[in-house]
Amino acid sequence: MKMLMTLGVALLSSQLQAAEPETVIINDFEYTNKYELALRQAKHDDKGKAFPVLLEYAKNGEKLAQYMVGNFYLAGIGTESNPTEGLIWMGTALEQRTTEWQRAFENITKKLSAEQKAMLDDLIKKRIELYGVQAQKMSCTKDAAVIGSNRKHHVCTKIRDGAQRVTVVKYPNS
């Protein structure tokens, strides 16, 4: 695992040194439609085919996509297994503060040493700088779990402008 963490640091530091990011504005319908198709595909037998699109949306800041990409990396679904990348993406998704995601992440990382956890936390922090809520123009709120319910859950979504467009910050070579 230590070698994987070292590799993760090297990969992430090269991303941070990449060229200036490009800001892209996308029509909300196009953005949402492609994302929902990938989510539906990920629930069926052809999960692996959804990976590239889910990775794109993970980089757009979508928390569910980040969590799913993390799990796909851990299990090697649609990509080679990469536990470090999986944990970094899962940790990035935790900005949404979903209890079951937090529990799953803690169960996976509980056997890591203090040094490994510190390295992982640093990698997650750097990933959030690129693909987190603030970097990717998102907003997080407490919404009702079910309409009419008092139970609330934390949800992060893309901020839409007055013309129903979303802003995506893309990093070259990432």
Short mmCIF file of C-alpha atoms in Angstrom, two decimals:
data_model
loop_
_atom_site.label_atom_id
_atom_site.label_comp_id
_atom_site.label_asym_id
_atom_site.label_seq_id
_atom_site.Cartn_x
_atom_site.Cartn_y
_atom_site.Cartn_z
CA MET A 1 0.00 0.00 0.00
CA LYS A 2 2.92 2.36 0.71
CA MET A 3 4.17 1.96 -2.86
CA LEU A 4 0.67 2.72 -4.13
CA MET A 5 0.51 5.88 -2.03
CA THR A 6 3.88 7.02 -3.38
CA LEU A 7 2.67 6.42 -6.92
CA GLY A 8 -0.51 8.35 -6.15
CA VAL A 9 1.50 11.33 -4.89
CA ALA A 10 3.58 11.37 -8.07
CA LEU A 11 0.52 11.16 -10.30
CA LEU A 12 -1.36 13.85 -8.44
CA SER A 13 1.58 16.25 -8.30
CA SER A 14 1.90 16.02 -12.08
CA GLN A 15 -1.79 16.96 -12.38
CA LEU A 16 -1.30 20.00 -10.17
CA GLN A 17 1.57 21.19 -12.37
CA ALA A 18 -0.60 20.93 -15.48
CA ALA A 19 -1.45 23.89 -17.69
CA GLU A 20 -4.11 26.40 -16.73
CA PRO A 21 -7.62 24.98 -16.42
CA GLU A 22 -10.28 25.67 -19.03
CA THR A 23 -13.75 26.81 -17.99
CA VAL A 24 -16.51 25.26 -20.08
CA ILE A 25 -20.19 26.21 -19.95
CA ILE A 26 -22.60 23.40 -20.86
CA ASN A 27 -26.36 23.37 -21.39
CA ASP A 28 -27.98 21.80 -18.31
CA PHE A 29 -30.06 19.33 -20.37
CA GLU A 30 -27.02 17.97 -22.22
CA TYR A 31 -24.99 17.79 -19.01
CA THR A 32 -27.70 16.07 -16.98
CA ASN A 33 -28.86 13.70 -19.73
CA LYS A 34 -25.38 12.24 -20.33
CA TYR A 35 -24.80 11.87 -16.57
CA GLU A 36 -28.13 10.14 -15.94
CA LEU A 37 -27.48 7.72 -18.82
CA ALA A 38 -24.14 6.76 -17.28
CA LEU A 39 -25.77 6.29 -13.85
CA ARG A 40 -28.44 4.00 -15.36
CA GLN A 41 -25.77 2.06 -17.25
CA ALA A 42 -23.76 1.64 -14.03
CA LYS A 43 -26.74 -0.05 -12.35
CA HIS A 44 -26.93 -2.78 -14.98
CA ASP A 45 -24.69 -5.59 -16.19
CA ASP A 46 -22.54 -3.33 -18.37
CA LYS A 47 -21.15 -1.31 -15.45
CA GLY A 48 -17.68 -1.21 -16.93
CA LYS A 49 -18.90 0.73 -19.97
CA ALA A 50 -20.11 3.50 -17.67
CA PHE A 51 -16.67 4.04 -16.12
CA PRO A 52 -15.24 6.60 -18.62
CA VAL A 53 -18.34 8.81 -18.43
CA LEU A 54 -18.53 8.49 -14.65
CA LEU A 55 -14.86 9.48 -14.44
CA GLU A 56 -15.61 12.55 -16.56
CA TYR A 57 -18.42 13.53 -14.19
CA ALA A 58 -16.27 12.77 -11.15
CA LYS A 59 -13.85 15.34 -12.54
CA ASN A 60 -16.82 17.70 -12.98
CA GLY A 61 -17.33 17.50 -9.21
CA GLU A 62 -20.35 15.18 -9.10
CA LYS A 63 -20.17 13.44 -5.73
CA LEU A 64 -22.10 10.27 -6.65
CA ALA A 65 -19.85 9.83 -9.70
CA GLN A 66 -16.77 10.33 -7.49
CA TYR A 67 -17.97 7.69 -5.05
CA MET A 68 -18.84 5.24 -7.83
CA VAL A 69 -15.50 5.82 -9.62
CA GLY A 70 -13.75 5.14 -6.32
CA ASN A 71 -15.58 1.83 -5.98
CA PHE A 72 -14.92 0.94 -9.63
CA TYR A 73 -11.19 1.54 -9.10
CA LEU A 74 -11.24 -0.60 -5.95
CA ALA A 75 -13.01 -3.47 -7.73
CA GLY A 76 -11.38 -3.05 -11.15
CA ILE A 77 -14.71 -2.48 -12.92
CA GLY A 78 -14.19 -0.86 -16.33
CA THR A 79 -10.57 -0.07 -15.42
CA GLU A 80 -7.57 -1.69 -13.83
CA SER A 81 -7.82 -2.08 -10.08
CA ASN A 82 -6.11 0.84 -8.33
CA PRO A 83 -6.79 0.98 -4.57
CA THR A 84 -5.05 4.34 -4.12
CA GLU A 85 -7.14 6.05 -6.82
CA GLY A 86 -10.24 4.36 -5.45
CA LEU A 87 -9.66 5.69 -1.95
CA ILE A 88 -8.78 9.17 -3.21
CA TRP A 89 -12.01 9.41 -5.22
CA MET A 90 -14.09 8.00 -2.36
CA GLY A 91 -12.51 10.51 0.03
CA THR A 92 -13.23 13.34 -2.41
CA ALA A 93 -16.88 12.29 -2.60
CA LEU A 94 -17.16 12.62 1.19
CA GLU A 95 -17.56 16.38 0.82
CA GLN A 96 -21.23 15.37 0.43
CA ARG A 97 -21.20 13.90 3.98
CA THR A 98 -23.23 10.79 3.22
CA THR A 99 -23.21 8.54 6.28
CA GLU A 100 -23.07 5.21 4.43
CA TRP A 101 -20.21 6.46 2.21
CA GLN A 102 -18.32 7.63 5.29
CA ARG A 103 -18.85 4.25 6.97
CA ALA A 104 -17.67 2.33 3.89
CA PHE A 105 -14.58 4.56 3.58
CA GLU A 106 -13.73 4.10 7.26
CA ASN A 107 -14.14 0.31 6.99
CA ILE A 108 -11.71 0.18 4.07
CA THR A 109 -9.13 2.52 5.62
CA LYS A 110 -9.24 1.33 9.24
CA LYS A 111 -6.21 -0.93 8.81
CA LEU A 112 -4.01 1.78 7.30
CA SER A 113 -1.19 3.07 9.47
CA ALA A 114 -1.24 6.65 10.75
CA GLU A 115 1.39 7.54 8.14
CA GLN A 116 -0.66 5.99 5.33
CA LYS A 117 -3.81 7.78 6.51
CA ALA A 118 -1.95 11.10 6.60
CA MET A 119 -0.66 10.52 3.05
CA LEU A 120 -4.14 9.56 1.87
CA ASP A 121 -5.66 12.63 3.52
CA ASP A 122 -3.10 14.82 1.72
CA LEU A 123 -3.92 13.19 -1.63
CA ILE A 124 -7.64 13.68 -1.03
CA LYS A 125 -7.09 17.32 -0.12
CA LYS A 126 -5.18 17.87 -3.38
CA ARG A 127 -7.90 16.09 -5.39
CA ILE A 128 -10.55 18.28 -3.76
CA GLU A 129 -8.57 21.36 -4.86
CA LEU A 130 -9.17 20.22 -8.45
CA TYR A 131 -12.51 18.43 -8.35
CA GLY A 132 -14.17 19.51 -5.12
CA VAL A 133 -17.29 21.54 -4.50
CA GLN A 134 -15.66 24.97 -4.70
CA ALA A 135 -13.34 24.17 -7.60
CA GLN A 136 -16.18 22.76 -9.72
CA LYS A 137 -18.87 25.38 -9.00
CA MET A 138 -21.15 23.25 -6.85
CA SER A 139 -23.45 23.94 -3.94
CA CYS A 140 -24.26 21.67 -0.99
CA THR A 141 -27.51 21.82 0.97
CA LYS A 142 -29.52 19.75 3.41
CA ASP A 143 -32.57 18.42 1.56
CA ALA A 144 -35.46 16.24 2.67
CA ALA A 145 -34.67 12.56 2.09
CA VAL A 146 -38.26 12.02 0.96
CA ILE A 147 -40.81 14.71 0.13
CA GLY A 148 -42.77 15.46 3.29
CA SER A 149 -40.13 13.92 5.54
CA ASN A 150 -38.32 15.72 8.35
CA ARG A 151 -35.25 13.57 7.75
CA LYS A 152 -32.58 15.55 5.90
CA HIS A 153 -29.52 14.48 3.96
CA HIS A 154 -26.60 16.44 2.54
CA VAL A 155 -26.62 16.87 -1.26
CA CYS A 156 -24.13 18.63 -3.54
CA THR A 157 -25.23 19.74 -7.02
CA LYS A 158 -23.89 21.86 -9.84
CA ILE A 159 -24.85 25.51 -9.68
CA ARG A 160 -27.06 26.45 -12.65
CA ASP A 161 -27.02 29.97 -14.05
CA GLY A 162 -30.11 31.90 -15.16
CA ALA A 163 -29.94 30.31 -18.61
CA GLN A 164 -29.88 26.77 -17.13
CA ARG A 165 -26.22 26.18 -17.88
CA VAL A 166 -23.53 24.58 -15.71
CA THR A 167 -19.88 25.49 -15.45
CA VAL A 168 -17.20 22.82 -15.59
CA VAL A 169 -13.50 23.46 -14.90
CA LYS A 170 -11.36 21.10 -16.97
CA TYR A 171 -7.69 20.43 -16.34
CA PRO A 172 -5.56 19.45 -19.35
CA ASN A 173 -3.91 16.03 -19.14
CA SER A 174 -5.96 14.91 -16.15
#
